CSV table of C-alpha atoms and ligand atoms in Angstrom, one decimal:
chain,number,residue,atom,x,y,z
A,112,MET,CA,-40.6,-21.6,-9.4
A,113,THR,CA,-38.3,-20.7,-6.6
A,114,SER,CA,-39.2,-17.4,-4.1
A,115,ILE,CA,-37.2,-15.4,-2.4
A,116,ALA,CA,-38.4,-16.5,0.8
A,117,GLN,CA,-37.2,-20.2,0.2
A,118,ALA,CA,-34.0,-19.3,-1.9
A,119,LEU,CA,-33.1,-17.4,1.3
A,120,GLN,CA,-33.6,-21.4,3.5
A,121,GLN,CA,-32.0,-22.9,0.8
A,122,ALA,CA,-28.6,-20.2,1.4
A,123,ARG,CA,-29.1,-20.6,5.0
A,124,GLU,CA,-29.0,-24.3,4.9
A,125,GLN,CA,-25.3,-23.8,2.5
A,126,LEU,CA,-24.0,-21.9,4.3
A,127,GLN,CA,-24.7,-22.8,8.3
A,128,HIS,CA,-21.1,-23.6,9.0
A,129,SER,CA,-20.8,-19.8,8.9
A,130,ASP,CA,-21.9,-17.7,11.8
A,131,SER,CA,-23.0,-14.9,9.8
A,132,ALA,CA,-25.4,-17.5,7.2
A,133,GLN,CA,-28.7,-15.3,7.0
A,134,LEU,CA,-27.0,-12.2,6.5
A,135,ASP,CA,-24.8,-13.4,4.2
A,136,ALA,CA,-27.6,-14.8,2.3
A,137,GLU,CA,-29.8,-12.0,2.3
A,138,VAL,CA,-26.3,-9.4,1.1
A,139,LEU,CA,-26.4,-12.3,-1.7
A,140,LEU,CA,-29.3,-11.7,-2.2
A,141,MET,CA,-30.2,-8.2,-2.3
A,142,HIS,CA,-27.1,-7.7,-5.0
A,143,VAL,CA,-28.4,-10.5,-7.2
A,144,LEU,CA,-32.3,-8.6,-6.7
A,145,GLY,CA,-30.2,-5.2,-7.2
A,146,LYS,CA,-33.2,-4.6,-4.3
A,147,PRO,CA,-32.9,-3.4,-0.3
A,148,ARG,CA,-32.9,-5.9,2.8
A,149,SER,CA,-37.4,-4.5,3.1
A,150,HIS,CA,-37.9,-5.9,-0.6
A,151,LEU,CA,-36.6,-9.6,1.2
A,152,HIS,CA,-39.4,-10.0,4.0
A,153,ALA,CA,-42.0,-7.1,1.8
A,154,TRP,CA,-42.5,-9.7,-0.7
A,155,PRO,CA,-40.8,-13.4,0.0
A,156,GLU,CA,-43.4,-14.9,-1.5
A,157,ALA,CA,-41.8,-13.2,-5.3
A,158,PRO,CA,-40.7,-15.8,-7.7
A,159,LEU,CA,-37.1,-15.2,-8.4
A,160,ASP,CA,-36.6,-15.8,-12.5
A,161,THR,CA,-34.2,-18.3,-13.5
A,162,GLY,CA,-31.2,-15.8,-14.1
A,163,GLN,CA,-31.4,-14.6,-11.0
A,164,LEU,CA,-31.8,-17.8,-9.0
A,165,ASN,CA,-28.8,-18.7,-10.9
A,166,ARG,CA,-26.9,-16.4,-10.5
A,167,PHE,CA,-27.8,-16.5,-6.6
A,168,THR,CA,-26.7,-19.9,-6.5
A,169,ALA,CA,-23.4,-19.7,-7.8
A,170,LEU,CA,-22.9,-16.8,-5.1
A,171,VAL,CA,-24.0,-19.1,-1.9
A,172,GLU,CA,-21.7,-21.7,-3.6
A,173,ALA,CA,-18.6,-19.8,-4.0
A,174,ARG,CA,-19.5,-18.6,-0.3
A,175,ARG,CA,-19.5,-22.0,0.6
A,176,LYS,CA,-15.6,-22.7,-0.3
A,177,GLY,CA,-15.2,-19.0,2.0
A,178,GLN,CA,-14.7,-16.7,-0.5
A,179,PRO,CA,-15.5,-12.8,1.7
A,180,VAL,CA,-19.2,-11.4,0.9
A,181,ALA,CA,-17.1,-8.0,0.3
A,182,TYR,CA,-15.9,-9.6,-3.1
A,183,LEU,CA,-18.7,-11.4,-4.4
A,184,THR,CA,-20.8,-8.6,-4.3
A,185,GLY,CA,-17.8,-6.1,-5.0
A,186,GLN,CA,-19.2,-3.3,-2.3
A,187,ARG,CA,-18.4,-2.9,1.3
A,188,GLU,CA,-19.6,-0.1,3.5
A,189,PHE,CA,-17.4,1.9,5.0
A,190,TRP,CA,-18.2,5.0,7.6
A,191,SER,CA,-21.6,5.3,5.4
A,192,LEU,CA,-20.3,5.4,2.3
A,193,PRO,CA,-20.8,2.7,-0.3
A,194,LEU,CA,-17.4,1.2,-1.7
A,195,GLU,CA,-16.1,-0.8,-4.8
A,196,VAL,CA,-13.7,-3.2,-3.9
A,197,SER,CA,-11.5,-5.4,-5.5
A,198,GLU,CA,-9.6,-8.8,-4.8
A,199,HIS,CA,-6.0,-6.8,-4.7
A,200,THR,CA,-8.0,-4.2,-2.1
A,201,LEU,CA,-8.1,-5.1,1.6
A,202,ILE,CA,-11.8,-5.4,2.8
A,203,PRO,CA,-12.0,-2.1,4.3
A,204,ARG,CA,-12.5,-2.9,8.2
A,205,PRO,CA,-15.4,-0.9,10.9
A,206,ASP,CA,-12.4,-0.8,13.8
A,207,THR,CA,-10.4,1.8,11.0
A,208,GLU,CA,-13.5,4.1,11.5
A,209,LEU,CA,-11.5,5.1,14.5
A,210,LEU,CA,-8.5,6.2,12.7
A,211,VAL,CA,-11.0,8.4,11.3
A,212,GLU,CA,-12.6,9.4,13.6
A,213,GLN,CA,-9.6,10.6,16.1
A,214,THR,CA,-8.1,12.4,12.6
A,215,LEU,CA,-11.4,14.7,12.9
A,216,ALA,CA,-10.9,15.0,16.7
A,217,LEU,CA,-7.6,16.7,16.8
A,218,LEU,CA,-6.9,18.5,12.7
A,219,PRO,CA,-9.2,21.9,13.2
A,220,ALA,CA,-12.1,21.9,11.5
A,221,ASP,CA,-12.0,25.0,9.8
A,222,LYS,CA,-8.0,25.1,8.1
A,223,PRO,CA,-7.1,23.9,4.5
A,224,LEU,CA,-4.9,21.5,5.6
A,225,GLN,CA,-3.0,19.3,3.5
A,226,VAL,CA,-3.3,15.3,5.3
A,227,LEU,CA,-2.2,12.0,3.8
A,228,ASP,CA,-3.6,8.1,3.7
A,229,ALA,CA,-0.8,6.0,2.9
A,230,GLY,CA,-1.6,2.7,2.0
A,231,THR,CA,-5.3,3.9,0.5
A,232,GLY,CA,-6.6,0.5,-0.8
A,233,SER,CA,-10.2,1.3,-1.7
A,234,GLY,CA,-9.4,4.0,-0.4
A,235,ALA,CA,-11.8,3.9,2.4
A,236,ILE,CA,-9.9,6.3,4.8
A,237,ALA,CA,-9.3,8.9,1.8
A,238,LEU,CA,-12.3,8.8,0.6
A,239,ALA,CA,-14.2,9.3,4.5
A,240,LEU,CA,-11.3,12.5,5.7
A,241,ALA,CA,-12.7,13.9,2.0
A,242,HIS,CA,-16.4,13.6,2.8
A,243,GLU,CA,-15.9,14.9,6.0
A,244,ARG,CA,-13.4,17.8,5.1
A,245,PRO,CA,-14.3,19.8,1.9
A,246,HIS,CA,-11.7,22.2,2.1
A,247,TRP,CA,-8.7,19.7,3.3
A,248,GLN,CA,-6.5,18.2,0.1
A,249,ILE,CA,-6.3,14.4,0.6
A,250,PHE,CA,-3.2,12.7,-0.8
A,251,ALA,CA,-3.4,8.9,-0.9
A,252,SER,CA,-1.0,6.8,-1.5
A,253,ASP,CA,-0.6,3.0,-2.5
A,254,ARG,CA,2.1,0.7,-4.7
A,255,SER,CA,-0.2,-1.5,-5.7
A,256,PRO,CA,-1.6,0.3,-9.7
A,257,GLU,CA,-4.5,-2.2,-8.7
A,258,CYS,CA,-5.4,-0.9,-5.7
A,259,LEU,CA,-5.5,2.9,-6.8
A,260,VAL,CA,-7.4,2.1,-9.9
A,261,VAL,CA,-10.1,0.9,-7.4
A,262,ALA,CA,-9.7,3.9,-5.2
A,263,ARG,CA,-9.9,6.7,-8.3
A,264,HIS,CA,-13.3,5.4,-9.4
A,265,ASN,CA,-14.6,5.4,-5.6
A,266,ALA,CA,-13.8,8.5,-5.4
A,267,THR,CA,-15.8,9.5,-8.8
A,268,ARG,CA,-18.7,7.9,-7.8
A,269,LEU,CA,-19.0,9.5,-4.9
A,270,GLY,CA,-18.1,12.9,-6.0
A,271,LEU,CA,-15.0,13.6,-4.5
A,272,GLY,CA,-12.8,16.1,-6.2
A,273,ASN,CA,-10.0,16.6,-3.1
A,274,ILE,CA,-8.3,13.7,-3.5
A,275,HIS,CA,-4.6,13.7,-5.4
A,276,PHE,CA,-4.0,9.6,-5.7
A,277,PHE,CA,0.1,8.7,-6.0
A,278,THR,CA,1.3,5.1,-6.9
A,279,GLY,CA,4.5,4.2,-4.6
A,280,HIS,CA,6.1,3.5,-1.5
A,281,TRP,CA,3.3,5.2,1.2
A,282,CYS,CA,4.7,9.3,1.9
A,283,ASP,CA,7.7,9.4,-1.5
A,284,ALA,CA,5.4,11.2,-3.4
A,285,VAL,CA,5.4,14.4,-0.7
A,286,ALA,CA,7.2,17.1,-0.7
A,287,ASP,CA,8.8,17.6,3.1
A,288,GLN,CA,6.9,19.4,5.6
A,289,CYS,CA,4.3,19.6,3.4
A,290,LEU,CA,1.8,17.4,5.4
A,291,ASP,CA,-0.7,18.7,8.2
A,292,ALA,CA,-1.1,15.2,9.3
A,293,LEU,CA,0.3,11.8,7.8
A,294,VAL,CA,-2.5,8.9,8.6
A,295,SER,CA,-2.3,4.8,7.8
A,296,ASN,CA,-3.5,1.7,8.2
A,297,PRO,CA,-0.5,0.4,6.8
A,298,PRO,CA,0.0,-3.7,7.2
A,299,TYR,CA,0.5,-4.9,11.2
A,300,ILE,CA,0.5,-9.2,10.9
A,301,ALA,CA,3.4,-11.1,11.7
A,302,GLU,CA,4.5,-13.0,9.1
A,303,GLN,CA,3.5,-17.0,10.6
A,304,ASP,CA,0.2,-15.6,12.1
A,305,PRO,CA,-1.9,-18.1,11.9
A,306,HIS,CA,-4.9,-16.0,10.7
A,307,LEU,CA,-3.7,-15.2,8.0
A,308,VAL,CA,-4.4,-18.5,6.3
A,309,GLU,CA,-8.3,-18.7,8.0
A,310,GLY,CA,-11.6,-17.1,7.4
A,311,ASP,CA,-12.0,-14.0,5.4
A,312,VAL,CA,-8.7,-13.0,5.6
A,313,ARG,CA,-7.2,-15.9,3.6
A,314,PHE,CA,-8.9,-14.1,0.2
A,315,GLU,CA,-6.6,-10.8,0.8
A,316,PRO,CA,-4.2,-10.0,-0.8
A,317,ARG,CA,-1.0,-11.0,1.4
A,318,SER,CA,1.1,-7.6,0.4
A,319,ALA,CA,-1.7,-6.1,2.7
A,320,LEU,CA,-1.8,-7.6,5.5
A,321,SER,CA,1.9,-8.5,6.8
A,322,ALA,CA,5.0,-7.1,7.6
A,323,GLY,CA,7.6,-8.8,8.5
A,324,MET,CA,8.2,-11.5,11.2
A,325,ASP,CA,6.9,-9.4,13.8
A,326,GLY,CA,4.1,-6.7,11.8
A,327,LEU,CA,6.5,-4.2,12.5
A,328,ASP,CA,8.0,-3.4,9.6
A,329,ASP,CA,5.4,-1.0,7.7
A,330,LEU,CA,5.0,1.4,10.8
A,331,GLU,CA,9.0,1.1,11.5
A,332,GLN,CA,9.0,3.2,8.4
A,333,LEU,CA,5.6,5.2,8.3
A,334,ALA,CA,7.3,6.5,11.7
A,335,ALA,CA,10.6,7.1,10.2
A,336,ALA,CA,9.1,9.4,7.3
A,337,ALA,CA,6.9,11.3,9.8
A,338,MET,CA,9.3,13.8,10.7
A,339,ARG,CA,10.2,14.7,7.1
A,340,VAL,CA,7.0,15.4,5.6
A,341,LEU,CA,5.3,16.5,8.5
A,342,LYS,CA,4.8,20.4,8.7
A,343,PRO,CA,6.0,21.4,12.3
A,344,ALA,CA,3.1,20.9,14.9
A,345,GLY,CA,2.0,18.0,11.7
A,346,ARG,CA,0.3,14.6,14.0
A,347,ILE,CA,0.9,11.0,12.1
A,348,LEU,CA,-1.8,8.6,13.2
A,349,LEU,CA,-0.6,4.8,13.1
A,350,GLU,CA,-3.7,2.3,13.4
A,351,HIS,CA,-1.5,-0.8,14.3
A,352,GLY,CA,-2.8,-4.5,15.8
A,353,PHE,CA,-4.7,-4.4,19.6
A,354,GLU,CA,-1.5,-5.9,21.1
A,355,GLN,CA,1.1,-3.7,19.2
A,356,ALA,CA,0.1,0.3,21.2
A,357,LYS,CA,3.7,-0.5,23.1
A,358,GLU,CA,6.0,-0.8,20.2
A,359,VAL,CA,4.5,1.5,18.1
A,360,CYS,CA,4.7,4.3,20.4
A,361,ASN,CA,8.4,3.2,21.4
A,362,LEU,CA,8.7,3.7,17.0
A,363,LEU,CA,7.5,7.1,17.5
A,364,LYS,CA,9.4,8.3,20.2
A,365,ASP,CA,12.3,6.5,18.6
A,366,ASN,CA,11.8,8.6,15.7
A,367,GLY,CA,11.9,12.1,17.3
A,368,LEU,CA,8.1,12.7,17.7
A,369,SER,CA,6.5,13.9,21.5
A,370,GLU,CA,3.3,14.6,22.4
A,371,ILE,CA,2.2,10.3,22.4
A,372,SER,CA,-0.7,8.4,23.1
A,373,SER,CA,-3.1,5.3,21.7
A,374,PHE,CA,-6.7,5.0,21.3
A,375,ARG,CA,-8.6,2.2,22.3
A,376,ASP,CA,-11.2,1.2,19.8
A,377,LEU,CA,-15.0,0.0,21.2
A,378,ALA,CA,-13.5,-3.5,22.6
A,379,GLY,CA,-11.0,-1.5,24.6
A,380,HIS,CA,-7.8,-2.6,22.5
A,381,GLU,CA,-5.6,0.5,22.1
A,382,ARG,CA,-5.6,0.3,18.2
A,383,VAL,CA,-4.7,4.0,16.8
A,384,SER,CA,-1.5,5.8,18.5
A,385,HIS,CA,-0.8,9.4,17.6
A,386,ALA,CA,2.6,11.5,18.1
A,387,ARG,CA,3.3,15.4,17.2
A,388,LYS,CA,6.3,16.8,14.8
A,389,THR,CA,7.0,19.3,17.9
A,390,THR,CA,10.7,19.9,16.9
B,431,SAM,C1,-4.2,-2.6,5.9
B,431,SAM,S1,-4.5,-2.4,4.0
B,431,SAM,C2,-5.0,-1.0,4.4
B,431,SAM,C3,-5.9,-0.2,2.6
B,431,SAM,C4,-7.1,0.7,3.4
B,431,SAM,N1,-6.1,1.7,3.8
B,431,SAM,C5,-7.9,0.5,4.4
B,431,SAM,O1,-8.0,0.7,5.7
B,431,SAM,O2,-9.2,-0.2,4.0
B,431,SAM,C6,-2.5,-1.6,3.8
B,431,SAM,C7,-2.3,-1.2,1.8
B,431,SAM,O3,-1.3,-0.5,2.7
B,431,SAM,C8,-0.4,-0.6,0.8
B,431,SAM,N2,0.5,-0.3,0.9
B,431,SAM,C9,2.0,-2.1,1.3
B,431,SAM,N3,3.1,-1.4,1.7
B,431,SAM,C10,3.0,-0.5,0.8
B,431,SAM,C11,3.8,0.1,0.8
B,431,SAM,N4,5.5,0.7,1.1
B,431,SAM,N5,3.8,1.6,-0.2
B,431,SAM,C12,2.1,1.5,0.1
B,431,SAM,N6,1.8,1.2,-0.4
B,431,SAM,C13,1.7,0.1,0.0
B,431,SAM,C14,-1.5,-2.0,0.4
B,431,SAM,O4,-1.4,-2.4,-0.9
B,431,SAM,C15,-2.5,-1.8,1.1
B,431,SAM,O5,-3.4,-1.6,0.1
């Protein structure tokens, strides 16, 4: 019989080349047992049955080969919401919480606003906004029907009824001048960036990550769409790469937007840029 402590020890040895071996092993075992981390620490001598051990061993082996833990468990937390993810969706990043924070900070909390999350993936941003502001109408688009299946499923599981999902190109499904805010975390990595073939990122959909030679193609499309879809005084907030703030601010300015500013993440990098339609 293999105990919880022995299974974790063996997994840590197998995953020794990962800098998150301990955490990965624990998350995978929690997933197999359907128990919280406290259970692993409270019952280290409890035996795994054969089915549990086989499933855990297979998951650890897949992780050793590089598969992201979120795809193996089908889950990732974002904005303290437990989200389902699949190999069709980007794995939501903590960095993107800055976009949610700034959207909540800039828009009035007490008005019934209309906000579009363009390129919603697993629904992360739309779900966080819908959860925080139940009286806002959130629209969420993605050109990937597979992403929208996951995003819709997350909304249903979380009981969030104030999101309308659309399959298609960024803002195409929304009428002119109907939005108080357009928010997006679009693909923004340059096509030839070597990070695309490293680590967990190489398992994520390329269509969710890269955007042309300099990574700016999709940011440019969104900046160009803003004047059409925003109401007067509406806002656009875009996540981008940590070295792209200057280019993104120029795109916003070139497309007729004003009150342009960028916000820094916890590492001090400008990761979100904002502008307003004032004309
Ligand atoms: C970087 S991912 C962000 C996913 C999610 N918003 C998040 O933060 O986790 C970009 C998303 O944009 C979608 N996308 C890419 N091009 C698009 C387009 N032209 N129109 C709509 N969605 C698009 C991709 O399918 C992907 O889900």
